[in-house]
């Protein structure tokens, strides 16, 4: 089919070669980043590429290499939750920081599990080279069989059998232990926790760390309420804790959003932070410094988590040796709430 009248054909590899005065093969090597081309020839090719505004045909390169140079960040959560939670934005920041040093592009798929087959069809349809799975739950299914067909890296260990799993995580249990220990060392003896969902690795591990700290201090660990990592759920859990009518002088919230929710209820009841109830969170995100008093919390290197996940995934895609598990350290950030 001929081009429409007045339109110009897209520049081709052959046109670049003719303008640069080199072979088609030389142009191909230059645009694909080969280092074996003489500098003066490479310079001629690059000048011709700029002059013609030539863009390599990614589709043809994909057919030749069987790679799309695209990876997917899969978040099995509702879109509203993803855009409301600063955790996800910071993960994306870390992922793109690493991918910007490579030829890989990123797309994001949010999947509420209402139609896991749709997600699976897309991921298995040759559209991507690998998948990063963040915020997964034990009941999710869209990624359950992916590891048999695609390189997959998880944020946190999968709680269900997903084949030979590769994952990057922070030391959630150790971080939660340090958070609760801060309350114990501060003289608190009736310490509650607002735990995260128990179908997610951070929820499980941070509850275990809180229990370990209370056991080491010889304290009762009955004051447990479960939230879903949102501000609203933190407020509801704090209300339930206070309605028990039990002595309560410290709270460890499994993330800063739930801690912020707890703040609102504590103040609503006329109680003071930290004089009446000390509070410690987890993540060290926007919420930690937006509340008053500023929140003592556990620093979670979220951007570094995303960066390491992307690096590990590219290693798997390219067949390089890769460790199955990376665990990043956390640290206690002291502020005014505990």
mmCIF file of C-alpha atoms in Angstrom:
data_model
loop_
_atom_site.group_PDB
_atom_site.id
_atom_site.type_symbol
_atom_site.label_atom_id
_atom_site.label_comp_id
_atom_site.label_asym_id
_atom_site.label_seq_id
_atom_site.Cartn_x
_atom_site.Cartn_y
_atom_site.Cartn_z
ATOM 1 C CA UNK A 1 0.000 0.000 0.000
ATOM 2 C CA UNK A 2 1.382 3.401 -0.967
ATOM 3 C CA UNK A 3 1.711 6.236 1.462
ATOM 4 C CA UNK A 4 -1.049 8.849 1.558
ATOM 5 C CA UNK A 5 -0.423 11.898 -0.653
ATOM 6 C CA UNK A 6 1.787 14.404 1.126
ATOM 7 C CA UNK A 7 2.940 11.993 3.780
ATOM 8 C CA UNK A 8 6.551 10.944 4.205
ATOM 9 C CA UNK A 9 7.546 7.306 4.657
ATOM 10 C CA UNK A 10 9.058 6.485 8.039
ATOM 11 C CA UNK A 11 12.865 6.406 7.847
ATOM 12 C CA UNK A 12 14.284 2.908 7.575
ATOM 13 C CA UNK A 13 17.524 1.214 8.533
ATOM 14 C CA UNK A 14 18.513 1.250 4.865
ATOM 15 C CA UNK A 15 17.982 5.018 4.630
ATOM 16 C CA UNK A 16 20.194 5.582 7.683
ATOM 17 C CA UNK A 17 22.868 3.326 6.166
ATOM 18 C CA UNK A 18 22.779 5.233 2.856
ATOM 19 C CA UNK A 19 23.059 8.632 4.542
ATOM 20 C CA UNK A 20 25.875 7.478 6.841
ATOM 21 C CA UNK A 21 27.712 5.707 4.026
ATOM 22 C CA UNK A 22 27.907 2.396 5.909
ATOM 23 C CA UNK A 23 26.339 -1.028 5.658
ATOM 24 C CA UNK A 24 22.922 -1.931 7.060
ATOM 25 C CA UNK A 25 24.653 -4.335 9.470
ATOM 26 C CA UNK A 26 26.802 -1.497 10.867
ATOM 27 C CA UNK A 27 23.715 0.630 11.510
ATOM 28 C CA UNK A 28 22.047 -2.318 13.229
ATOM 29 C CA UNK A 29 25.035 -2.812 15.527
ATOM 30 C CA UNK A 30 25.134 0.870 16.481
ATOM 31 C CA UNK A 31 21.411 1.245 17.260
ATOM 32 C CA UNK A 32 21.529 -1.956 19.322
ATOM 33 C CA UNK A 33 24.390 -0.658 21.451
ATOM 34 C CA UNK A 34 27.224 -2.843 20.167
ATOM 35 C CA UNK A 35 30.707 -1.624 21.124
ATOM 36 C CA UNK A 36 32.485 -3.248 18.168
ATOM 37 C CA UNK A 37 31.943 -0.396 15.674
ATOM 38 C CA UNK A 38 34.772 2.040 14.982
ATOM 39 C CA UNK A 39 34.110 5.400 16.700
ATOM 40 C CA UNK A 40 34.104 7.440 13.469
ATOM 41 C CA UNK A 41 31.576 5.070 11.868
ATOM 42 C CA UNK A 42 29.384 5.069 14.984
ATOM 43 C CA UNK A 43 29.433 8.873 14.954
ATOM 44 C CA UNK A 44 28.319 8.929 11.301
ATOM 45 C CA UNK A 45 25.466 6.543 12.061
ATOM 46 C CA UNK A 46 24.330 8.548 15.092
ATOM 47 C CA UNK A 47 24.350 11.762 13.048
ATOM 48 C CA UNK A 48 22.253 10.094 10.340
ATOM 49 C CA UNK A 49 19.823 8.781 12.969
ATOM 50 C CA UNK A 50 19.365 12.307 14.322
ATOM 51 C CA UNK A 51 19.014 13.843 10.862
ATOM 52 C CA UNK A 52 16.356 11.357 9.744
ATOM 53 C CA UNK A 53 14.698 11.121 13.175
ATOM 54 C CA UNK A 54 14.991 7.356 12.879
ATOM 55 C CA UNK A 55 13.326 5.240 15.598
ATOM 56 C CA UNK A 56 14.270 1.525 15.774
ATOM 57 C CA UNK A 57 11.406 -0.844 15.001
ATOM 58 C CA UNK A 58 10.749 -2.346 18.428
ATOM 59 C CA UNK A 59 8.273 -4.862 17.032
ATOM 60 C CA UNK A 60 10.910 -6.279 14.684
ATOM 61 C CA UNK A 61 13.467 -6.366 17.493
ATOM 62 C CA UNK A 62 10.942 -8.183 19.681
ATOM 63 C CA UNK A 63 10.383 -10.853 17.011
ATOM 64 C CA UNK A 64 14.118 -11.325 16.599
ATOM 65 C CA UNK A 65 14.975 -11.460 20.299
ATOM 66 C CA UNK A 66 11.693 -12.923 21.619
ATOM 67 C CA UNK A 67 11.744 -10.109 24.184
ATOM 68 C CA UNK A 68 9.385 -7.183 24.585
ATOM 69 C CA UNK A 69 11.733 -5.231 26.882
ATOM 70 C CA UNK A 70 8.667 -4.545 29.020
ATOM 71 C CA UNK A 71 8.013 -5.645 32.589
ATOM 72 C CA UNK A 72 4.765 -5.434 34.539
ATOM 73 C CA UNK A 73 4.256 -4.296 38.101
ATOM 74 C CA UNK A 74 1.239 -6.323 39.231
ATOM 75 C CA UNK A 75 -0.659 -4.990 42.252
ATOM 76 C CA UNK A 76 -3.580 -7.220 43.307
ATOM 77 C CA UNK A 77 -5.468 -4.314 44.881
ATOM 78 C CA UNK A 78 -8.201 -1.906 43.829
ATOM 79 C CA UNK A 79 -7.046 1.097 41.826
ATOM 80 C CA UNK A 80 -8.395 3.481 44.490
ATOM 81 C CA UNK A 81 -6.248 1.839 47.171
ATOM 82 C CA UNK A 82 -3.134 1.874 44.993
ATOM 83 C CA UNK A 83 -3.373 5.615 44.314
ATOM 84 C CA UNK A 84 -4.195 6.469 47.935
ATOM 85 C CA UNK A 85 -1.238 4.638 49.472
ATOM 86 C CA UNK A 86 2.214 6.306 49.270
ATOM 87 C CA UNK A 87 3.828 2.860 49.570
ATOM 88 C CA UNK A 88 3.017 1.999 45.970
ATOM 89 C CA UNK A 89 4.288 5.291 44.552
ATOM 90 C CA UNK A 90 7.587 4.802 46.373
ATOM 91 C CA UNK A 91 7.923 1.242 45.072
ATOM 92 C CA UNK A 92 7.393 2.552 41.522
ATOM 93 C CA UNK A 93 10.036 5.223 42.148
ATOM 94 C CA UNK A 94 12.558 2.526 43.062
ATOM 95 C CA UNK A 95 11.611 0.251 40.161
ATOM 96 C CA UNK A 96 11.917 3.026 37.583
ATOM 97 C CA UNK A 97 15.182 4.205 39.101
ATOM 98 C CA UNK A 98 16.731 0.879 38.164
ATOM 99 C CA UNK A 99 14.893 0.325 34.866
ATOM 100 C CA UNK A 100 16.049 3.755 33.665
ATOM 101 C CA UNK A 101 19.557 2.268 33.523
ATOM 102 C CA UNK A 102 18.309 -0.477 31.175
ATOM 103 C CA UNK A 103 16.300 -0.841 27.955
ATOM 104 C CA UNK A 104 13.252 -2.129 29.843
ATOM 105 C CA UNK A 105 9.979 -0.229 30.145
ATOM 106 C CA UNK A 106 7.446 -0.548 32.964
ATOM 107 C CA UNK A 107 3.689 -0.935 32.883
ATOM 108 C CA UNK A 108 1.380 -1.295 35.873
ATOM 109 C CA UNK A 109 -1.574 -3.646 36.231
ATOM 110 C CA UNK A 110 -3.965 -3.366 39.164
ATOM 111 C CA UNK A 111 -6.069 -6.468 39.638
ATOM 112 C CA UNK A 112 -8.731 -6.895 42.313
ATOM 113 C CA UNK A 113 -8.963 -10.656 41.632
ATOM 114 C CA UNK A 114 -12.531 -10.255 40.396
ATOM 115 C CA UNK A 115 -11.298 -11.503 37.011
ATOM 116 C CA UNK A 116 -7.931 -13.246 37.572
ATOM 117 C CA UNK A 117 -8.130 -14.949 34.174
ATOM 118 C CA UNK A 118 -8.016 -11.600 32.391
ATOM 119 C CA UNK A 119 -4.805 -10.713 34.203
ATOM 120 C CA UNK A 120 -3.302 -14.125 33.554
ATOM 121 C CA UNK A 121 -4.167 -13.997 29.836
ATOM 122 C CA UNK A 122 -2.455 -10.634 29.487
ATOM 123 C CA UNK A 123 0.698 -11.661 31.335
ATOM 124 C CA UNK A 124 0.957 -15.008 29.552
ATOM 125 C CA UNK A 125 0.177 -13.560 26.118
ATOM 126 C CA UNK A 126 3.735 -12.587 25.205
ATOM 127 C CA UNK A 127 3.196 -8.960 26.219
ATOM 128 C CA UNK A 128 5.884 -8.786 28.916
ATOM 129 C CA UNK A 129 9.235 -10.351 29.783
ATOM 130 C CA UNK A 130 8.682 -10.555 33.535
ATOM 131 C CA UNK A 131 6.464 -9.572 36.444
ATOM 132 C CA UNK A 132 6.946 -7.766 39.751
ATOM 133 C CA UNK A 133 4.193 -8.693 42.244
ATOM 134 C CA UNK A 134 3.509 -6.240 45.085
ATOM 135 C CA UNK A 135 0.914 -6.375 47.897
ATOM 136 C CA UNK A 136 -0.123 -9.953 47.255
ATOM 137 C CA UNK A 137 -2.548 -11.911 49.409
ATOM 138 C CA UNK A 138 -2.664 -15.638 50.097
ATOM 139 C CA UNK A 139 -6.021 -15.833 48.278
ATOM 140 C CA UNK A 140 -4.821 -14.194 45.053
ATOM 141 C CA UNK A 141 -4.868 -16.350 41.936
ATOM 142 C CA UNK A 142 -3.884 -14.204 38.945
ATOM 143 C CA UNK A 143 -0.164 -14.805 39.523
ATOM 144 C CA UNK A 144 -0.345 -18.298 41.073
ATOM 145 C CA UNK A 145 1.060 -20.196 38.067
ATOM 146 C CA UNK A 146 3.135 -17.437 36.497
ATOM 147 C CA UNK A 147 6.466 -18.627 37.892
ATOM 148 C CA UNK A 148 6.292 -21.709 35.687
ATOM 149 C CA UNK A 149 6.262 -19.575 32.531
ATOM 150 C CA UNK A 150 7.659 -16.108 33.325
ATOM 151 C CA UNK A 151 10.343 -14.625 35.554
ATOM 152 C CA UNK A 152 8.505 -13.312 38.633
ATOM 153 C CA UNK A 153 9.818 -11.377 41.644
ATOM 154 C CA UNK A 154 7.647 -10.830 44.709
ATOM 155 C CA UNK A 155 7.727 -8.083 47.322
ATOM 156 C CA UNK A 156 7.833 -10.376 50.341
ATOM 157 C CA UNK A 157 7.683 -14.137 50.349
ATOM 158 C CA UNK A 158 4.517 -15.630 48.855
ATOM 159 C CA UNK A 159 2.254 -17.192 51.471
ATOM 160 C CA UNK A 160 1.092 -19.860 49.020
ATOM 161 C CA UNK A 161 3.016 -22.243 46.807
ATOM 162 C CA UNK A 162 4.023 -20.288 43.714
ATOM 163 C CA UNK A 163 6.781 -22.595 42.496
ATOM 164 C CA UNK A 164 10.409 -21.583 42.902
ATOM 165 C CA UNK A 165 9.892 -18.066 44.244
ATOM 166 C CA UNK A 166 12.250 -15.108 44.062
ATOM 167 C CA UNK A 167 11.492 -12.261 46.409
ATOM 168 C CA UNK A 168 12.809 -9.122 48.066
ATOM 169 C CA UNK A 169 11.588 -8.082 51.498
ATOM 170 C CA UNK A 170 12.454 -5.997 54.507
ATOM 171 C CA UNK A 171 12.990 -7.737 57.833
ATOM 172 C CA UNK A 172 9.408 -7.153 58.949
ATOM 173 C CA UNK A 173 9.600 -9.304 62.051
ATOM 174 C CA UNK A 174 12.814 -7.718 63.329
ATOM 175 C CA UNK A 175 11.445 -4.233 62.636
ATOM 176 C CA UNK A 176 8.221 -4.921 64.525
ATOM 177 C CA UNK A 177 10.209 -6.390 67.415
ATOM 178 C CA UNK A 178 12.238 -3.164 67.621
ATOM 179 C CA UNK A 179 9.046 -1.080 67.524
ATOM 180 C CA UNK A 180 7.389 -2.993 70.349
ATOM 181 C CA UNK A 181 10.642 -3.129 72.323
ATOM 182 C CA UNK A 182 10.744 0.674 72.229
ATOM 183 C CA UNK A 183 7.377 0.715 74.012
ATOM 184 C CA UNK A 184 8.492 -1.906 76.549
ATOM 185 C CA UNK A 185 11.726 -0.040 77.268
ATOM 186 C CA UNK A 186 9.710 3.143 77.727
ATOM 187 C CA UNK A 187 7.892 1.547 80.643
ATOM 188 C CA UNK A 188 4.669 0.651 78.846
ATOM 189 C CA UNK A 189 3.055 -2.500 80.245
ATOM 190 C CA UNK A 190 -0.292 -2.735 78.438
ATOM 191 C CA UNK A 191 0.726 -2.713 74.794
ATOM 192 C CA UNK A 192 -1.713 -3.352 71.961
ATOM 193 C CA UNK A 193 -1.114 -3.843 68.266
ATOM 194 C CA UNK A 194 -3.124 -2.897 65.231
ATOM 195 C CA UNK A 195 -1.896 -5.686 62.992
ATOM 196 C CA UNK A 196 -2.017 -5.841 59.215
ATOM 197 C CA UNK A 197 -4.009 -8.377 57.197
ATOM 198 C CA UNK A 198 -3.085 -11.922 58.105
ATOM 199 C CA UNK A 199 -3.196 -13.057 54.482
ATOM 200 C CA UNK A 200 -0.193 -10.855 53.641
ATOM 201 C CA UNK A 201 3.482 -11.410 54.606
ATOM 202 C CA UNK A 202 3.966 -8.010 56.338
ATOM 203 C CA UNK A 203 0.809 -8.525 58.377
ATOM 204 C CA UNK A 204 1.911 -11.961 59.558
ATOM 205 C CA UNK A 205 5.546 -11.071 60.269
ATOM 206 C CA UNK A 206 4.911 -7.763 62.031
ATOM 207 C CA UNK A 207 2.420 -9.427 64.363
ATOM 208 C CA UNK A 208 5.020 -12.114 65.121
ATOM 209 C CA UNK A 209 7.647 -9.449 65.913
ATOM 210 C CA UNK A 210 5.269 -7.649 68.299
ATOM 211 C CA UNK A 211 4.504 -10.929 70.079
ATOM 212 C CA UNK A 212 8.222 -11.716 70.419
ATOM 213 C CA UNK A 213 8.944 -8.345 72.052
ATOM 214 C CA UNK A 214 6.084 -8.725 74.528
ATOM 215 C CA UNK A 215 7.146 -12.277 75.368
ATOM 216 C CA UNK A 216 10.700 -11.058 76.057
ATOM 217 C CA UNK A 217 9.256 -8.458 78.440
ATOM 218 C CA UNK A 218 6.947 -10.933 80.146
ATOM 219 C CA UNK A 219 3.869 -9.008 78.987
ATOM 220 C CA UNK A 220 0.390 -10.117 77.930
ATOM 221 C CA UNK A 221 -0.203 -10.196 74.152
ATOM 222 C CA UNK A 222 -4.002 -10.327 74.114
ATOM 223 C CA UNK A 223 -4.597 -6.767 72.856
ATOM 224 C CA UNK A 224 -4.717 -7.460 69.111
ATOM 225 C CA UNK A 225 -6.968 -5.927 66.462
ATOM 226 C CA UNK A 226 -6.607 -6.391 62.704
ATOM 227 C CA UNK A 227 -6.675 -3.634 60.086
ATOM 228 C CA UNK A 228 -6.078 -3.495 56.338
ATOM 229 C CA UNK A 229 -3.224 -0.937 56.252
ATOM 230 C CA UNK A 230 -5.620 2.009 55.672
ATOM 231 C CA UNK A 231 -6.232 5.032 57.885
ATOM 232 C CA UNK A 232 -9.903 4.106 58.253
ATOM 233 C CA UNK A 233 -9.118 0.589 59.444
ATOM 234 C CA UNK A 234 -6.590 1.943 61.953
ATOM 235 C CA UNK A 235 -9.221 4.217 63.475
ATOM 236 C CA UNK A 236 -11.762 1.391 63.661
ATOM 237 C CA UNK A 237 -9.240 -0.954 65.286
ATOM 238 C CA UNK A 238 -8.224 1.695 67.839
ATOM 239 C CA UNK A 239 -11.869 2.258 68.727
ATOM 240 C CA UNK A 240 -12.346 -1.484 69.305
ATOM 241 C CA UNK A 241 -9.262 -1.610 71.530
ATOM 242 C CA UNK A 242 -10.518 1.229 73.722
ATOM 243 C CA UNK A 243 -14.007 -0.250 73.896
ATOM 244 C CA UNK A 244 -12.591 -3.378 75.518
ATOM 245 C CA UNK A 245 -12.169 -1.387 78.699
ATOM 246 C CA UNK A 246 -8.748 -2.941 79.373
ATOM 247 C CA UNK A 247 -5.702 -0.954 80.571
ATOM 248 C CA UNK A 248 -3.842 0.378 77.531
ATOM 249 C CA UNK A 249 -0.750 2.573 77.486
ATOM 250 C CA UNK A 250 1.015 1.691 74.224
ATOM 251 C CA UNK A 251 0.131 0.797 70.622
ATOM 252 C CA UNK A 252 2.210 -0.617 67.799
ATOM 253 C CA UNK A 253 0.468 -0.056 64.456
ATOM 254 C CA UNK A 254 1.745 -2.238 61.617
ATOM 255 C CA UNK A 255 1.970 0.756 59.288
ATOM 256 C CA UNK A 256 1.940 4.536 59.575
ATOM 257 C CA UNK A 257 -1.465 4.928 57.939
ATOM 258 C CA UNK A 258 -3.125 2.811 60.615
ATOM 259 C CA UNK A 259 -1.150 4.711 63.252
ATOM 260 C CA UNK A 260 -2.606 7.957 61.876
ATOM 261 C CA UNK A 261 -6.080 6.465 62.164
ATOM 262 C CA UNK A 262 -5.352 5.459 65.758
ATOM 263 C CA UNK A 263 -4.227 9.033 66.540
ATOM 264 C CA UNK A 264 -7.617 10.433 65.561
ATOM 265 C CA UNK A 265 -9.499 8.121 67.932
ATOM 266 C CA UNK A 266 -7.054 8.564 70.836
ATOM 267 C CA UNK A 267 -7.458 12.347 70.610
ATOM 268 C CA UNK A 268 -11.220 12.069 70.140
ATOM 269 C CA UNK A 269 -11.361 10.261 73.498
ATOM 270 C CA UNK A 270 -9.464 13.079 75.196
ATOM 271 C CA UNK A 271 -6.289 11.017 75.647
ATOM 272 C CA UNK A 272 -2.775 12.356 75.111
ATOM 273 C CA UNK A 273 0.067 10.997 72.964
ATOM 274 C CA UNK A 274 2.485 9.880 74.373
ATOM 275 C CA UNK A 275 1.552 10.715 77.982
ATOM 276 C CA UNK A 276 -1.481 8.411 78.099
ATOM 277 C CA UNK A 277 -0.844 6.170 75.102
ATOM 278 C CA UNK A 278 2.485 5.947 73.275
ATOM 279 C CA UNK A 279 2.289 5.009 69.585
ATOM 280 C CA UNK A 280 4.837 3.471 67.215
ATOM 281 C CA UNK A 281 4.249 2.851 63.498
ATOM 282 C CA UNK A 282 6.009 1.147 60.611
ATOM 283 C CA UNK A 283 7.126 2.515 57.188
ATOM 284 C CA UNK A 284 8.411 6.059 57.916
ATOM 285 C CA UNK A 285 6.292 7.529 55.127
ATOM 286 C CA UNK A 286 4.368 10.780 54.661
ATOM 287 C CA UNK A 287 1.977 9.952 57.503
ATOM 288 C CA UNK A 288 4.770 9.700 60.079
ATOM 289 C CA UNK A 289 5.567 13.406 59.891
ATOM 290 C CA UNK A 290 2.105 14.718 59.010
ATOM 291 C CA UNK A 291 0.594 13.745 62.391
ATOM 292 C CA UNK A 292 1.154 15.582 65.665
ATOM 293 C CA UNK A 293 3.116 14.671 67.659
ATOM 294 C CA UNK A 294 5.450 13.282 65.002
ATOM 295 C CA UNK A 295 5.357 9.506 64.889
ATOM 296 C CA UNK A 296 8.119 7.226 66.151
ATOM 297 C CA UNK A 297 8.284 4.524 63.501
ATOM 298 C CA UNK A 298 10.318 1.876 61.715
ATOM 299 C CA UNK A 299 12.076 3.063 58.575
ATOM 300 C CA UNK A 300 11.131 0.810 55.679
ATOM 301 C CA UNK A 301 13.488 1.283 52.684
ATOM 302 C CA UNK A 302 10.621 1.114 50.197
ATOM 303 C CA UNK A 303 12.389 2.703 47.213
ATOM 304 C CA UNK A 304 15.374 0.399 47.728
ATOM 305 C CA UNK A 305 12.944 -2.525 47.809
ATOM 306 C CA UNK A 306 11.544 -1.580 44.408
ATOM 307 C CA UNK A 307 15.006 -0.984 42.986
ATOM 308 C CA UNK A 308 16.291 -4.375 44.135
ATOM 309 C CA UNK A 309 13.155 -6.117 42.824
ATOM 310 C CA UNK A 310 13.695 -4.609 39.374
ATOM 311 C CA UNK A 311 17.378 -5.531 39.381
ATOM 312 C CA UNK A 312 16.600 -9.127 40.363
ATOM 313 C CA UNK A 313 13.903 -9.423 37.697
ATOM 314 C CA UNK A 314 16.202 -8.191 34.921
ATOM 315 C CA UNK A 315 18.836 -10.711 36.067
ATOM 316 C CA UNK A 316 16.265 -13.494 35.771
ATOM 317 C CA UNK A 317 15.042 -12.321 32.356
ATOM 318 C CA UNK A 318 18.579 -12.226 31.014
ATOM 319 C CA UNK A 319 19.544 -15.581 32.485
ATOM 320 C CA UNK A 320 22.115 -14.212 34.908
ATOM 321 C CA UNK A 321 22.869 -15.814 38.295
ATOM 322 C CA UNK A 322 20.445 -14.449 40.882
ATOM 323 C CA UNK A 323 19.867 -15.003 44.588
ATOM 324 C CA UNK A 324 16.381 -16.246 45.440
ATOM 325 C CA UNK A 325 15.955 -14.005 48.482
ATOM 326 C CA UNK A 326 17.122 -10.491 49.356
ATOM 327 C CA UNK A 327 16.305 -9.146 52.809
ATOM 328 C CA UNK A 328 16.749 -5.427 53.515
ATOM 329 C CA UNK A 329 17.296 -4.081 57.052
ATOM 330 C CA UNK A 330 14.972 -1.702 58.896
ATOM 331 C CA UNK A 331 15.796 0.921 61.530
ATOM 332 C CA UNK A 332 13.985 2.662 64.375
ATOM 333 C CA UNK A 333 13.279 6.377 63.835
ATOM 334 C CA UNK A 334 12.704 8.166 67.151
ATOM 335 C CA UNK A 335 10.240 11.061 67.208
ATOM 336 C CA UNK A 336 7.778 12.357 69.796
ATOM 337 C CA UNK A 337 5.042 9.721 70.001
ATOM 338 C CA UNK A 338 7.035 7.145 71.995
#
